[in-house]
Coordinates of C-alpha atoms and ligand atoms in Angstrom, one line a residue:
X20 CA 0.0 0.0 0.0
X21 CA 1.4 3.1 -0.8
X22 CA 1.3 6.5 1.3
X23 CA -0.6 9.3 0.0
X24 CA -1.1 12.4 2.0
X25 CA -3.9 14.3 1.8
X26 CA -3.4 17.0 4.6
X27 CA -0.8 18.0 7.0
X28 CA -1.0 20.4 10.2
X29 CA 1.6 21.8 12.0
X30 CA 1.7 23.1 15.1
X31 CA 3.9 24.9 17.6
X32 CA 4.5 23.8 21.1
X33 CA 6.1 25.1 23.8
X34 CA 6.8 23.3 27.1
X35 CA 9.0 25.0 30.4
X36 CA 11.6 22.6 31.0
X37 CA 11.1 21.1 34.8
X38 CA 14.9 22.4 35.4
X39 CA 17.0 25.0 33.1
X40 CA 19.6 23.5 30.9
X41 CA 22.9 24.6 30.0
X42 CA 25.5 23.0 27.9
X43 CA 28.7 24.9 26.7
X44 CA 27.1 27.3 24.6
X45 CA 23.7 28.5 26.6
X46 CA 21.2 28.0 29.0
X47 CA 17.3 27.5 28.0
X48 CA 14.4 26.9 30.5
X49 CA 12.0 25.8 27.4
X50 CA 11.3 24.2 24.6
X51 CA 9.6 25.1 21.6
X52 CA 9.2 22.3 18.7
X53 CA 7.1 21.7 15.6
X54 CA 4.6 18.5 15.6
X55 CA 3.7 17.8 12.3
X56 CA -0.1 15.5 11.7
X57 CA -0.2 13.6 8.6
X58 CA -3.5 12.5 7.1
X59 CA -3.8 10.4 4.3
X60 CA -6.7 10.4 1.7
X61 CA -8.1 6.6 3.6
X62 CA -7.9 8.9 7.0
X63 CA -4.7 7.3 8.2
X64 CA -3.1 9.6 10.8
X65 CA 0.9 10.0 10.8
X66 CA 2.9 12.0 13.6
X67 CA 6.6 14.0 13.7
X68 CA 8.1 16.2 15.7
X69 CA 11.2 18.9 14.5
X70 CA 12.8 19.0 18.2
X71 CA 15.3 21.8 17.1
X72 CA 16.3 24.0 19.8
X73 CA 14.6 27.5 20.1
X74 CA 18.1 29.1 18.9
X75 CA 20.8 27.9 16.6
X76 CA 23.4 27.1 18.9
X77 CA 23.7 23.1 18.9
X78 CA 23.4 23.7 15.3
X79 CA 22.0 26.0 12.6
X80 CA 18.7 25.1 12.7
X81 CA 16.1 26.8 15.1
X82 CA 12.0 26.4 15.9
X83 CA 11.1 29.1 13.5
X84 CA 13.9 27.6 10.3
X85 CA 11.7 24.1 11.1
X86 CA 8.8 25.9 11.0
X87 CA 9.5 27.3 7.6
X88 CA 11.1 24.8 5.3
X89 CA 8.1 22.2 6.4
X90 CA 5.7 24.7 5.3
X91 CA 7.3 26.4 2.4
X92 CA 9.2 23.2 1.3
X93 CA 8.8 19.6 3.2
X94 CA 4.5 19.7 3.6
X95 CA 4.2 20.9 -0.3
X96 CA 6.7 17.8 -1.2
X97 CA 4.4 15.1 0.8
X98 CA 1.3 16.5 -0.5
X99 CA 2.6 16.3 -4.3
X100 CA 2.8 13.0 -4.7
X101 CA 2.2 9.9 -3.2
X102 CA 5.3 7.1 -1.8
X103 CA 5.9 3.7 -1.5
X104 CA 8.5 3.8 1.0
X105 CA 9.3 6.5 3.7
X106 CA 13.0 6.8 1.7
X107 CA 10.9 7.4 -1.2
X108 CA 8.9 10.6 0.2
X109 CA 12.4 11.7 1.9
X110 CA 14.0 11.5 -1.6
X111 CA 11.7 13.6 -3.3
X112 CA 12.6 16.5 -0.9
X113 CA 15.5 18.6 -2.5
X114 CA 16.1 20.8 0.0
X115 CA 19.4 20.9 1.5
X116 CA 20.2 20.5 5.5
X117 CA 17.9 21.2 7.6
X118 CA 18.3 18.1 9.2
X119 CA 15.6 18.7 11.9
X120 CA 12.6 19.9 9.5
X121 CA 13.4 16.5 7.4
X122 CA 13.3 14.3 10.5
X123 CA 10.0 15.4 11.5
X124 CA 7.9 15.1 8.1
X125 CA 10.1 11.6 7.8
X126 CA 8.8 10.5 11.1
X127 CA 5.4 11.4 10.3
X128 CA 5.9 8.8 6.7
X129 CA 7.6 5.9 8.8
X130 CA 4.3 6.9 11.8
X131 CA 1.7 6.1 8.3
X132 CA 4.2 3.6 6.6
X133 CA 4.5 1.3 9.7
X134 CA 0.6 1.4 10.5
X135 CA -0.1 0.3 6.7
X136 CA 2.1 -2.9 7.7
X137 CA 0.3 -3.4 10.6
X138 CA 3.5 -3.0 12.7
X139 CA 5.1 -0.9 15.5
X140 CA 7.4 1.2 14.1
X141 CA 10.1 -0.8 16.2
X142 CA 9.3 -4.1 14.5
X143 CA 9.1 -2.6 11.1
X144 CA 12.8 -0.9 11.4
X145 CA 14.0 -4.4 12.5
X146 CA 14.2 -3.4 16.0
X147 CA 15.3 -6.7 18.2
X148 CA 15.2 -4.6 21.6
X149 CA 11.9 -4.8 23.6
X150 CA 13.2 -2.1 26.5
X151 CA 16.2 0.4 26.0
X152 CA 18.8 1.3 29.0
X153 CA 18.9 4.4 29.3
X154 CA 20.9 7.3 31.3
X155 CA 20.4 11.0 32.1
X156 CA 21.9 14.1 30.6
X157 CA 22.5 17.0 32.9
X158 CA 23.4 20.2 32.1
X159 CA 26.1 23.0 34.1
X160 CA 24.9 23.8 37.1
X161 CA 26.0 27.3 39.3
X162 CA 28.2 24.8 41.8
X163 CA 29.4 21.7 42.4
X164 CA 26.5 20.8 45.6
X165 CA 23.8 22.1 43.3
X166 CA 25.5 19.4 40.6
X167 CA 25.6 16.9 43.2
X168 CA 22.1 17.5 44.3
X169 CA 20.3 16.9 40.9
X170 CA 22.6 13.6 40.3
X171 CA 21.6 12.5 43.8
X172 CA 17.5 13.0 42.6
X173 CA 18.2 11.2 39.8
X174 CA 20.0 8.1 41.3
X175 CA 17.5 8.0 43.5
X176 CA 14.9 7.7 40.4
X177 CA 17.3 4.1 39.6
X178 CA 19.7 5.8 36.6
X179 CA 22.6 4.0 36.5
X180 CA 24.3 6.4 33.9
X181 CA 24.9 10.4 34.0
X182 CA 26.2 12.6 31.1
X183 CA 27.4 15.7 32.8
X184 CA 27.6 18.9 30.3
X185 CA 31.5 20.4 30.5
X186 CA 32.7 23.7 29.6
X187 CA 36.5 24.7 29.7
X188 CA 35.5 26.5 33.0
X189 CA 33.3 23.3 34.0
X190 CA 35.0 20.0 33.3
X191 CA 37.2 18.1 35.5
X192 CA 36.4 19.1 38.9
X193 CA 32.5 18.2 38.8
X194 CA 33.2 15.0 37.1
X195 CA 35.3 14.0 39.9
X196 CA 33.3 15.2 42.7
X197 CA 30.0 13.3 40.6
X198 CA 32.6 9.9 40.6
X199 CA 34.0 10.5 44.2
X200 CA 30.0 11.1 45.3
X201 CA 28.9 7.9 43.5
X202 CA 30.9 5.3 43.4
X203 CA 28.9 3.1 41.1
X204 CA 27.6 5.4 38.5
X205 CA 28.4 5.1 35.3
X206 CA 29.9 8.8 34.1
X207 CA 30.2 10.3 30.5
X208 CA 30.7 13.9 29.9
X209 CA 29.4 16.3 26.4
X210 CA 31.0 19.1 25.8
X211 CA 28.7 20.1 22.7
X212 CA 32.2 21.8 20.7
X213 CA 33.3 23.5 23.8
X214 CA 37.2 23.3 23.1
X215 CA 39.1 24.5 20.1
X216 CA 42.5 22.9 18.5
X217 CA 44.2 25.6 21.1
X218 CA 42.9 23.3 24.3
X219 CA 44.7 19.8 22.9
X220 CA 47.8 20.4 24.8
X221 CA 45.6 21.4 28.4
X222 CA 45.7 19.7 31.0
X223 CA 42.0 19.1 31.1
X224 CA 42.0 15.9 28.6
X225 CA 44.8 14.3 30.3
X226 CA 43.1 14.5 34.2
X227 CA 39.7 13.3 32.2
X228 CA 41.4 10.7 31.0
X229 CA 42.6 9.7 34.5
X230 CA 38.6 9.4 35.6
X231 CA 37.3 6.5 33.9
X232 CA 34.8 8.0 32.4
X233 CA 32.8 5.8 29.9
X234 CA 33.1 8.7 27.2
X235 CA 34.1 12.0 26.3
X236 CA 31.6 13.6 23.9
X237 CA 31.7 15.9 20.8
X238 CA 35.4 18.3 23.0
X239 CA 35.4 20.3 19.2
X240 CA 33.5 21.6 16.6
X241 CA 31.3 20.1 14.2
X242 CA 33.7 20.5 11.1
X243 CA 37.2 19.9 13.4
X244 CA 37.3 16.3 12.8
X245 CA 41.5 16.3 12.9
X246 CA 41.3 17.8 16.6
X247 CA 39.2 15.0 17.2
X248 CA 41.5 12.7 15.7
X249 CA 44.6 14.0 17.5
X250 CA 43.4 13.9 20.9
X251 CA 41.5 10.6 20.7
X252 CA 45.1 9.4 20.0
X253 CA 46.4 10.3 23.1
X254 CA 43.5 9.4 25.2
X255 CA 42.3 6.0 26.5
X256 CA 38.9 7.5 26.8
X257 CA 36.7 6.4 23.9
X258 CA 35.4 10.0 22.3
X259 CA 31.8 9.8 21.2
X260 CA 31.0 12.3 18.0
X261 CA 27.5 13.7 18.1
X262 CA 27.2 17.4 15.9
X263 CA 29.8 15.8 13.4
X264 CA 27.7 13.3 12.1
X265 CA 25.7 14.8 10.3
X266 CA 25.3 12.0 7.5
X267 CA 26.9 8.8 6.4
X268 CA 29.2 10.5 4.7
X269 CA 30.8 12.2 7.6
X270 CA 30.4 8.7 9.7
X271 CA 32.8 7.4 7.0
X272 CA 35.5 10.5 6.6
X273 CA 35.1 10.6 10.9
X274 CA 36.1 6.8 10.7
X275 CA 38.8 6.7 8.2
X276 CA 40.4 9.7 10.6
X277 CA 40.1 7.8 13.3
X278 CA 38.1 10.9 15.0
X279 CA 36.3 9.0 18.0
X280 CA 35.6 5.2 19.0
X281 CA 31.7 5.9 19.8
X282 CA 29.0 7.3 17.9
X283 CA 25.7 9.3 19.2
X284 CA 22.9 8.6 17.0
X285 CA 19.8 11.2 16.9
X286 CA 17.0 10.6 14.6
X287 CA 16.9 14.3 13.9
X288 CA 20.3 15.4 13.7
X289 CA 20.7 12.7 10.8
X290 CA 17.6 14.0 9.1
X291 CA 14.7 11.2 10.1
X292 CA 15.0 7.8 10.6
X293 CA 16.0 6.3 7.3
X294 CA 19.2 7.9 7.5
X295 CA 20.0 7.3 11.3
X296 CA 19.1 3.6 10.7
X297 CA 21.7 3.8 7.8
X298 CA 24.5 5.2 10.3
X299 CA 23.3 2.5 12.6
X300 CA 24.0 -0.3 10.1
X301 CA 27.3 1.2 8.6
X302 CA 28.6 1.9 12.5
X303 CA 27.2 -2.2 13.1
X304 CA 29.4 -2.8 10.1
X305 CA 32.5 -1.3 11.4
X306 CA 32.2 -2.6 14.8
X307 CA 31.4 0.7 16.2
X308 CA 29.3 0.9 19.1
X309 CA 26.5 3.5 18.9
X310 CA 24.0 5.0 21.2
X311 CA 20.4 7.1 20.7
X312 CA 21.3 10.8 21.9
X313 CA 18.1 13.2 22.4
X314 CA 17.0 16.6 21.9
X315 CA 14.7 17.1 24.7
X316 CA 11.8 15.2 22.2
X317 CA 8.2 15.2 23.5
X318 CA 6.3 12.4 23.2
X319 CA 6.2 11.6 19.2
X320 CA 9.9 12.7 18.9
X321 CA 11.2 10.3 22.0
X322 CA 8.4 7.0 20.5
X323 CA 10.5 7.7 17.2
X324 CA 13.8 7.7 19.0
X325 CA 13.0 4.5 21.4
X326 CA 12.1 2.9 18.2
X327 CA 15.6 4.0 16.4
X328 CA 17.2 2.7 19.7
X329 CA 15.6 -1.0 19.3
X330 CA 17.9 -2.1 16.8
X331 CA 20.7 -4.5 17.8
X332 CA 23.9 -1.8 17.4
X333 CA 22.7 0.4 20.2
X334 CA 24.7 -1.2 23.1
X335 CA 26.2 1.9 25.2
X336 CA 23.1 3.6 27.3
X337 CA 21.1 6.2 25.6
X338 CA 19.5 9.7 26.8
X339 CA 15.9 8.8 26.3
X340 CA 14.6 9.7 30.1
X341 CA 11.2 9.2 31.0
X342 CA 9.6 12.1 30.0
X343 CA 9.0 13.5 33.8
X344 CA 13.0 14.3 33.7
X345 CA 12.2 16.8 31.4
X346 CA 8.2 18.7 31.5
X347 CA 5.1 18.3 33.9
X348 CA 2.7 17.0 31.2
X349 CA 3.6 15.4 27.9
X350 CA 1.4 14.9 24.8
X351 CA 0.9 10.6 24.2
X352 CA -0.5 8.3 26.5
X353 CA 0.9 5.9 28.0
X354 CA 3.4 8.4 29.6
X355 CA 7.5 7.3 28.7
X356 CA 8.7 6.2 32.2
X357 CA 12.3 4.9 33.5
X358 CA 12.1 2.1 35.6
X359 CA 15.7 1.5 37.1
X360 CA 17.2 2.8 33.9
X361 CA 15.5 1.0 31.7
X362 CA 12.5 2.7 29.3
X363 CA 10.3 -0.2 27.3
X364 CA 10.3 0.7 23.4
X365 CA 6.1 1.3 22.8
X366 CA 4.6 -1.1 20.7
X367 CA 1.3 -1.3 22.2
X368 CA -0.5 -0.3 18.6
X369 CA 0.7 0.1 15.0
X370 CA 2.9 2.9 14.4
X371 CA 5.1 5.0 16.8
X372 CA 3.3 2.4 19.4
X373 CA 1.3 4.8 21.4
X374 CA -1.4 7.4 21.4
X375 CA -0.8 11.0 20.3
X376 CA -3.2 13.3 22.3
X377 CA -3.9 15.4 19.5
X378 CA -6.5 17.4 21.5
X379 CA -3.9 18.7 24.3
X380 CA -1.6 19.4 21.5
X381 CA -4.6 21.8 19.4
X382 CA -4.8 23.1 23.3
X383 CA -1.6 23.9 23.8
X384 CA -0.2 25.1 20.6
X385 CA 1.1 29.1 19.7
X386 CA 0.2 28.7 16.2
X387 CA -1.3 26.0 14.1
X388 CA -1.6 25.6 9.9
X389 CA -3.4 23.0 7.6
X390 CA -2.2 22.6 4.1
X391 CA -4.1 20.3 2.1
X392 CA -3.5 18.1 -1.3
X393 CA -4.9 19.7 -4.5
X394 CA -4.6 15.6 -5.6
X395 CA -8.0 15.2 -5.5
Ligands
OSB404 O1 24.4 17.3 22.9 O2 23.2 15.7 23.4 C1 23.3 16.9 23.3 C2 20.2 18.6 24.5 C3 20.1 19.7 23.7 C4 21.2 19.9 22.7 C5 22.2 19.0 22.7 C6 22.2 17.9 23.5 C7 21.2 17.7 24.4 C8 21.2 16.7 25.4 C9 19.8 16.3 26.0 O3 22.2 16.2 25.9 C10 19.6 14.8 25.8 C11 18.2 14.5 26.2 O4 17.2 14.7 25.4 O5 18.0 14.0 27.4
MG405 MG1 25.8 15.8 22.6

């Protein structure tokens, strides 16, 4: 059966974040993403979320670029024409980038494309994982107690696994104290392109090394793959790439450089989940151990994600939290819980798995369009 749209909505949602997060490069206290609602002409209903950060900081992408290029570019495509596959329907986009926009209309196609096989979304990727371990990411805090405190909360919640956010002002010192607090957590620090080629020869890398940490995430840029490369020479510590991998291409220059040892997959900083399923098989491939990183996804975005993080090459613990880690009310029933680390991949109905509550979302959103087929 193929998949032929005949109207897509988007709307805008904004959620507070329970606690404010900062990485290297800001701080933000919400969210603000783009759901997009596929319909096709038999009445089929297909879900996606854009989960690009308000502000183009992670990368160049922000709420109001997603917001645009679906509706000037992406919707238009999908209501054009109809698809056999959801490669198909993201092949017939010629826009370039915008790797959020893409992931959330591709989302939507995989939501209809699995429901027309009768199948989970999980079970139509190939997914062989029924639950997905899963850690925390936490962001800098003002001081080291206040750092301690929120791992504490979490521990207590049965994570196993912390990412701590580093700066170059906020990097050694609060990974110890989190590994001198906790003697059995599991530790991995992000430092979203925090360093430049000038920090190689700091003293930072080398005392981070000494820790034990499980991995070191994404020290430079995006495009610095050789400082990558350098240092992961001289460290122990496996460094995981995140903003580099931006497609398979770069998974396979980042690999002939030997640039890091670990790769973070996120459905939408590849673009959907054709193309992070394609970095999952090429990094199964080359025996290199991947893991699902988030952007603080709602609902649709984190189904899509647990889905993605099903299939047999995710082995390292992923940052899918339950839900409550990140907002006071999310938009799909059954909420996304955490139960000792572990979050259970829905699959409780065709699909993404699980319901979209479509009627909090109309509630809740800032703005909201429909764009319908002129097909028939
Ligand atoms: O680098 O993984 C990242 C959130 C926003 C931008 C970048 C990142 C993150 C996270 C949050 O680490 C992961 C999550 O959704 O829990
Ligand atoms: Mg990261």
């Amino acid at each position: 059966m193929s998949i032929d749209i005949r109207e897509v909505t988007l709307f805008r949602v904004r959620k507070d974040l329970v606690r404010e997060f900062e990485t290297s490069s800001h701080r933000k206290n919400y969210i603000e993403h783009v759901l997009v609602k596929a319909t096709t002409v038999h009445g089929m209903v297909g879900w996606g979320e854009a989960a690009s950060p308000v502000d183009p900081f992670y990368c160049y992408e922000n709420t109001d670029s997603c917001w645009d290029t679906l509706r000037r570019y992406l919707v238009p495509t999908l209501l054009a024409d109809t698809f056999k596959t959801p490669a198909d329907a993201l092949a017939a986009s010629h826009v370039t980038g915008h790797p959020f926009a893409h992931a959330a209309s591709d989302m939507a196609v995989w939501d209809l494309y699995s429901q027309t096989q009768g199948l989970p979304l999980t079970d139509a990727l190939g997914g062989t994982q029924r639950e997905v371990s899963s850690g925390v990411s936490l962001g800098i805090e003002r001081t080291i107690d206040d750092l301690l405190e929120v791992v504490a909360l979490h521990v207590r919640d049965g994570y196993r696994r912390v990412k701590l956010k580093i700066s170059p002002t906020w990097a050694y010192e609060p990974a110890k104290a989190v590994l001198d607090a906790f003697a059995d957590l599991v530790v991995q620090v992000d430092a979203n392109c925090g360093f430049d080629a000038s920090d190689l020869d700091s003293p930072v890398f080398t005392k981070l090394d000494r820790l034990g940490l499980l991995m070191i995430e994404q020290p430079f840029a995006e495009d610095d793959l050789l400082s990558h490369a350098t240092l992961q020479r001289r460290l122990d510590t496996p460094i995981c790439l995140d903003e580099s991998i931006t497609s398979l291409e770069m998974l396979r220059v980042a690999l002939a450089l030997g640039a890091g040892r670990i790769v973070n997959i996120k459905v939408s900083r590849l673009g959907g989940v054709t193309p992070a399923r394609a970095v999952h098989d090429a990094c199964l491939d080359a025996g290199i151990p991947v893991w699902c990183g988030g952007m603080h996804e709602f609902g649709v975005g984190r189904a899509a994600n647990l889905a993605i993080a099903s299939l047999p090459g995710f082995t390292y613990p992923s940052d899918l939290s339950g839900s409550s880690k990140y907002y006071e009310t999310d938009i799909v029933e059954p909420a996304i819980v955490a139960h000792q680390g572990m979050v259970v991949v829905p699959r409780e109905r065709p699909g993404l798995g699980l319901q979209v509550l479509e009627d909090r979302i109309r509630a809740e959103a800032t703005e909201t369009i429909t764009m319908a087929s002129d097909k028939i």
